[in-house]
Amino acid sequence: MCRESVKVSVLMSIYSEPKEWLISSINSILNQSFSDFEFIIINDNPTRSINSIVLNNFAITDSRVKIFENKSNIGLTKSLNKGLKLTEGKYIARMDADDISLPDRFFKQVTFLDSNKEHVVCGTNFIKINKFEKKKKIVKLPE
């Protein structure tokens, strides 16, 4: 249910991504130039202790981070649907635990949606990177 206490609700589910990827992914959201968001993260692998450790460290230092833990693995789709029910933002932004968002992502997307009321969804092009976060290829999607 959308209560609009924040402009954007960021939704991510994690399972068994490497710790370094989780940290980079989460930091890329927390370091956005647009800061009016909540960050809902669903831990879909409650038996993996590193997930809880990483998530709790972020939740302690940033009040926008809201952690929810499944009792058992229910899969990505069900985890995201669970998270959708917890959102409070006008807009929903999806994030995968193996992705990194550029710092102006939310600013550009919110500006576009606020200025183009006839649009209800937007996406982005993306840059494929290797495990060392080095650029490999720019992928441009149809507009």
PDB file of C-alpha atoms in Angstrom:
ATOM      1  CA  MET A   1       0.000   0.000   0.000  1.00  0.00           C
ATOM      2  CA  CYS A   2       1.480   3.330  -1.107  1.00  0.00           C
ATOM      3  CA  ARG A   3       1.509   5.871   1.718  1.00  0.00           C
ATOM      4  CA  GLU A   4       3.892   8.318   0.033  1.00  0.00           C
ATOM      5  CA  SER A   5       5.933   9.252   3.076  1.00  0.00           C
ATOM      6  CA  VAL A   6       8.975   9.039   0.789  1.00  0.00           C
ATOM      7  CA  LYS A   7       9.285   9.706  -2.916  1.00  0.00           C
ATOM      8  CA  VAL A   8      10.973   6.404  -3.857  1.00  0.00           C
ATOM      9  CA  SER A   9      10.886   2.929  -2.390  1.00  0.00           C
ATOM     10  CA  VAL A  10      13.907   0.904  -3.475  1.00  0.00           C
ATOM     11  CA  LEU A  11      13.252  -2.825  -3.468  1.00  0.00           C
ATOM     12  CA  MET A  12      15.931  -5.520  -3.415  1.00  0.00           C
ATOM     13  CA  SER A  13      15.998  -9.201  -2.493  1.00  0.00           C
ATOM     14  CA  ILE A  14      19.240 -10.978  -1.651  1.00  0.00           C
ATOM     15  CA  TYR A  15      20.114 -14.651  -1.532  1.00  0.00           C
ATOM     16  CA  SER A  16      23.743 -15.787  -1.893  1.00  0.00           C
ATOM     17  CA  GLU A  17      25.546 -12.979  -3.685  1.00  0.00           C
ATOM     18  CA  PRO A  18      29.188 -12.461  -2.656  1.00  0.00           C
ATOM     19  CA  LYS A  19      29.610 -10.127   0.308  1.00  0.00           C
ATOM     20  CA  GLU A  20      31.613  -7.651  -1.785  1.00  0.00           C
ATOM     21  CA  TRP A  21      28.821  -7.437  -4.383  1.00  0.00           C
ATOM     22  CA  LEU A  22      26.208  -6.797  -1.681  1.00  0.00           C
ATOM     23  CA  ILE A  23      28.271  -4.015  -0.160  1.00  0.00           C
ATOM     24  CA  SER A  24      28.917  -2.350  -3.537  1.00  0.00           C
ATOM     25  CA  SER A  25      25.293  -2.657  -4.570  1.00  0.00           C
ATOM     26  CA  ILE A  26      23.901  -1.257  -1.327  1.00  0.00           C
ATOM     27  CA  ASN A  27      26.460   1.563  -1.224  1.00  0.00           C
ATOM     28  CA  SER A  28      25.544   2.581  -4.774  1.00  0.00           C
ATOM     29  CA  ILE A  29      21.973   3.149  -3.590  1.00  0.00           C
ATOM     30  CA  LEU A  30      22.871   4.893  -0.354  1.00  0.00           C
ATOM     31  CA  ASN A  31      25.196   7.253  -2.254  1.00  0.00           C
ATOM     32  CA  GLN A  32      22.524   8.514  -4.654  1.00  0.00           C
ATOM     33  CA  SER A  33      22.368  12.286  -5.227  1.00  0.00           C
ATOM     34  CA  PHE A  34      18.583  12.001  -4.687  1.00  0.00           C
ATOM     35  CA  SER A  35      18.061  10.987  -1.073  1.00  0.00           C
ATOM     36  CA  ASP A  36      14.275  10.913  -0.498  1.00  0.00           C
ATOM     37  CA  PHE A  37      13.928   7.137  -0.478  1.00  0.00           C
ATOM     38  CA  GLU A  38      13.517   4.088   1.682  1.00  0.00           C
ATOM     39  CA  PHE A  39      15.553   0.977   0.898  1.00  0.00           C
ATOM     40  CA  ILE A  40      13.647  -2.250   1.521  1.00  0.00           C
ATOM     41  CA  ILE A  41      15.886  -5.319   1.442  1.00  0.00           C
ATOM     42  CA  ILE A  42      14.457  -8.812   1.744  1.00  0.00           C
ATOM     43  CA  ASN A  43      16.880 -11.492   2.957  1.00  0.00           C
ATOM     44  CA  ASP A  44      15.687 -14.647   1.205  1.00  0.00           C
ATOM     45  CA  ASN A  45      18.460 -16.799   2.675  1.00  0.00           C
ATOM     46  CA  PRO A  46      18.095 -16.556   6.459  1.00  0.00           C
ATOM     47  CA  THR A  47      20.533 -19.427   7.085  1.00  0.00           C
ATOM     48  CA  ARG A  48      23.406 -17.469   5.487  1.00  0.00           C
ATOM     49  CA  SER A  49      24.855 -15.476   8.386  1.00  0.00           C
ATOM     50  CA  ILE A  50      26.903 -13.066   6.233  1.00  0.00           C
ATOM     51  CA  ASN A  51      23.649 -11.700   4.776  1.00  0.00           C
ATOM     52  CA  SER A  52      22.389 -10.700   8.207  1.00  0.00           C
ATOM     53  CA  ILE A  53      25.751  -9.251   9.221  1.00  0.00           C
ATOM     54  CA  VAL A  54      26.063  -7.068   6.104  1.00  0.00           C
ATOM     55  CA  LEU A  55      22.436  -5.927   6.190  1.00  0.00           C
ATOM     56  CA  ASN A  56      22.416  -5.128   9.900  1.00  0.00           C
ATOM     57  CA  ASN A  57      25.597  -3.034   9.537  1.00  0.00           C
ATOM     58  CA  PHE A  58      23.870  -0.898   6.905  1.00  0.00           C
ATOM     59  CA  ALA A  59      20.598  -0.657   8.848  1.00  0.00           C
ATOM     60  CA  ILE A  60      22.469   0.568  11.936  1.00  0.00           C
ATOM     61  CA  THR A  61      24.172   3.387  10.033  1.00  0.00           C
ATOM     62  CA  ASP A  62      21.359   4.499   7.702  1.00  0.00           C
ATOM     63  CA  SER A  63      17.719   4.765   8.762  1.00  0.00           C
ATOM     64  CA  ARG A  64      16.538   4.495   5.138  1.00  0.00           C
ATOM     65  CA  VAL A  65      17.577   0.814   5.135  1.00  0.00           C
ATOM     66  CA  LYS A  66      14.746  -1.481   6.210  1.00  0.00           C
ATOM     67  CA  ILE A  67      15.587  -5.164   6.522  1.00  0.00           C
ATOM     68  CA  PHE A  68      13.065  -8.000   6.334  1.00  0.00           C
ATOM     69  CA  GLU A  69      14.038 -11.649   6.639  1.00  0.00           C
ATOM     70  CA  ASN A  70      12.070 -14.534   5.218  1.00  0.00           C
ATOM     71  CA  LYS A  71      11.656 -17.511   7.549  1.00  0.00           C
ATOM     72  CA  SER A  72      12.842 -19.717   4.696  1.00  0.00           C
ATOM     73  CA  ASN A  73      13.784 -19.335   1.046  1.00  0.00           C
ATOM     74  CA  ILE A  74      10.693 -18.393  -0.995  1.00  0.00           C
ATOM     75  CA  GLY A  75      12.386 -17.205  -4.190  1.00  0.00           C
ATOM     76  CA  LEU A  76      12.912 -13.860  -5.874  1.00  0.00           C
ATOM     77  CA  THR A  77       9.386 -13.224  -7.154  1.00  0.00           C
ATOM     78  CA  LYS A  78       7.645 -13.979  -3.854  1.00  0.00           C
ATOM     79  CA  SER A  79      10.258 -11.983  -1.951  1.00  0.00           C
ATOM     80  CA  LEU A  80       9.738  -8.961  -4.190  1.00  0.00           C
ATOM     81  CA  ASN A  81       5.960  -9.251  -3.894  1.00  0.00           C
ATOM     82  CA  LYS A  82       6.361  -9.350  -0.111  1.00  0.00           C
ATOM     83  CA  GLY A  83       8.514  -6.234  -0.325  1.00  0.00           C
ATOM     84  CA  LEU A  84       6.006  -4.411  -2.523  1.00  0.00           C
ATOM     85  CA  LYS A  85       3.454  -4.673   0.269  1.00  0.00           C
ATOM     86  CA  LEU A  86       5.884  -2.862   2.571  1.00  0.00           C
ATOM     87  CA  THR A  87       6.633   0.116   0.318  1.00  0.00           C
ATOM     88  CA  GLU A  88       5.633   3.662   1.174  1.00  0.00           C
ATOM     89  CA  GLY A  89       6.969   5.584  -1.831  1.00  0.00           C
ATOM     90  CA  LYS A  90       5.264   7.211  -4.781  1.00  0.00           C
ATOM     91  CA  TYR A  91       7.680   5.372  -7.080  1.00  0.00           C
ATOM     92  CA  ILE A  92       9.200   1.891  -6.858  1.00  0.00           C
ATOM     93  CA  ALA A  93      12.812   1.367  -7.932  1.00  0.00           C
ATOM     94  CA  ARG A  94      14.097  -2.170  -8.418  1.00  0.00           C
ATOM     95  CA  MET A  95      17.625  -3.104  -7.579  1.00  0.00           C
ATOM     96  CA  ASP A  96      19.395  -6.438  -7.866  1.00  0.00           C
ATOM     97  CA  ALA A  97      22.111  -7.389  -5.408  1.00  0.00           C
ATOM     98  CA  ASP A  98      24.639  -7.841  -8.204  1.00  0.00           C
ATOM     99  CA  ASP A  99      24.013  -4.400  -9.776  1.00  0.00           C
ATOM    100  CA  ILE A 100      25.537  -0.995  -9.151  1.00  0.00           C
ATOM    101  CA  SER A 101      23.524   2.187  -9.699  1.00  0.00           C
ATOM    102  CA  LEU A 102      25.184   5.368 -10.916  1.00  0.00           C
ATOM    103  CA  PRO A 103      24.875   8.267  -8.432  1.00  0.00           C
ATOM    104  CA  ASP A 104      22.284  10.250 -10.421  1.00  0.00           C
ATOM    105  CA  ARG A 105      19.984   7.332 -11.280  1.00  0.00           C
ATOM    106  CA  PHE A 106      17.116   8.291  -8.979  1.00  0.00           C
ATOM    107  CA  PHE A 107      17.438  12.016  -9.646  1.00  0.00           C
ATOM    108  CA  LYS A 108      17.110  11.428 -13.394  1.00  0.00           C
ATOM    109  CA  GLN A 109      14.295   8.896 -13.097  1.00  0.00           C
ATOM    110  CA  VAL A 110      12.226  10.925 -10.610  1.00  0.00           C
ATOM    111  CA  THR A 111      12.728  14.105 -12.650  1.00  0.00           C
ATOM    112  CA  PHE A 112      11.559  12.286 -15.780  1.00  0.00           C
ATOM    113  CA  LEU A 113       8.491  10.723 -14.129  1.00  0.00           C
ATOM    114  CA  ASP A 114       7.492  13.934 -12.365  1.00  0.00           C
ATOM    115  CA  SER A 115       7.769  15.841 -15.668  1.00  0.00           C
ATOM    116  CA  ASN A 116       6.028  13.202 -17.811  1.00  0.00           C
ATOM    117  CA  LYS A 117       2.836  12.225 -16.012  1.00  0.00           C
ATOM    118  CA  GLU A 118       1.706  10.088 -18.971  1.00  0.00           C
ATOM    119  CA  HIS A 119       4.548   7.649 -18.213  1.00  0.00           C
ATOM    120  CA  VAL A 120       4.175   5.127 -15.415  1.00  0.00           C
ATOM    121  CA  VAL A 121       7.482   3.296 -15.780  1.00  0.00           C
ATOM    122  CA  CYS A 122      11.024   4.057 -16.863  1.00  0.00           C
ATOM    123  CA  GLY A 123      14.262   2.159 -17.098  1.00  0.00           C
ATOM    124  CA  THR A 124      17.834   2.789 -18.038  1.00  0.00           C
ATOM    125  CA  ASN A 125      20.577   1.730 -20.346  1.00  0.00           C
ATOM    126  CA  PHE A 126      23.305  -0.128 -18.535  1.00  0.00           C
ATOM    127  CA  ILE A 127      27.005  -0.837 -18.488  1.00  0.00           C
ATOM    128  CA  LYS A 128      28.202  -4.408 -18.190  1.00  0.00           C
ATOM    129  CA  ILE A 129      31.146  -4.683 -15.840  1.00  0.00           C
ATOM    130  CA  ASN A 130      33.474  -7.483 -14.844  1.00  0.00           C
ATOM    131  CA  LYS A 131      34.033  -8.771 -11.313  1.00  0.00           C
ATOM    132  CA  PHE A 132      36.542  -5.944 -10.768  1.00  0.00           C
ATOM    133  CA  GLU A 133      33.895  -3.332 -11.681  1.00  0.00           C
ATOM    134  CA  LYS A 134      35.717  -2.496 -14.918  1.00  0.00           C
ATOM    135  CA  LYS A 135      33.562  -1.410 -17.845  1.00  0.00           C
ATOM    136  CA  LYS A 136      33.105  -4.070 -20.524  1.00  0.00           C
ATOM    137  CA  LYS A 137      30.187  -2.922 -22.678  1.00  0.00           C
ATOM    138  CA  ILE A 138      27.456  -0.272 -22.812  1.00  0.00           C
ATOM    139  CA  VAL A 139      24.016  -1.723 -23.529  1.00  0.00           C
ATOM    140  CA  LYS A 140      21.465   0.722 -24.960  1.00  0.00           C
ATOM    141  CA  LEU A 141      17.821  -0.250 -24.751  1.00  0.00           C
ATOM    142  CA  PRO A 142      14.980   0.979 -26.996  1.00  0.00           C
ATOM    143  CA  GLU A 143      13.309   4.212 -25.908  1.00  0.00           C
TER     144      GLU A 143
END
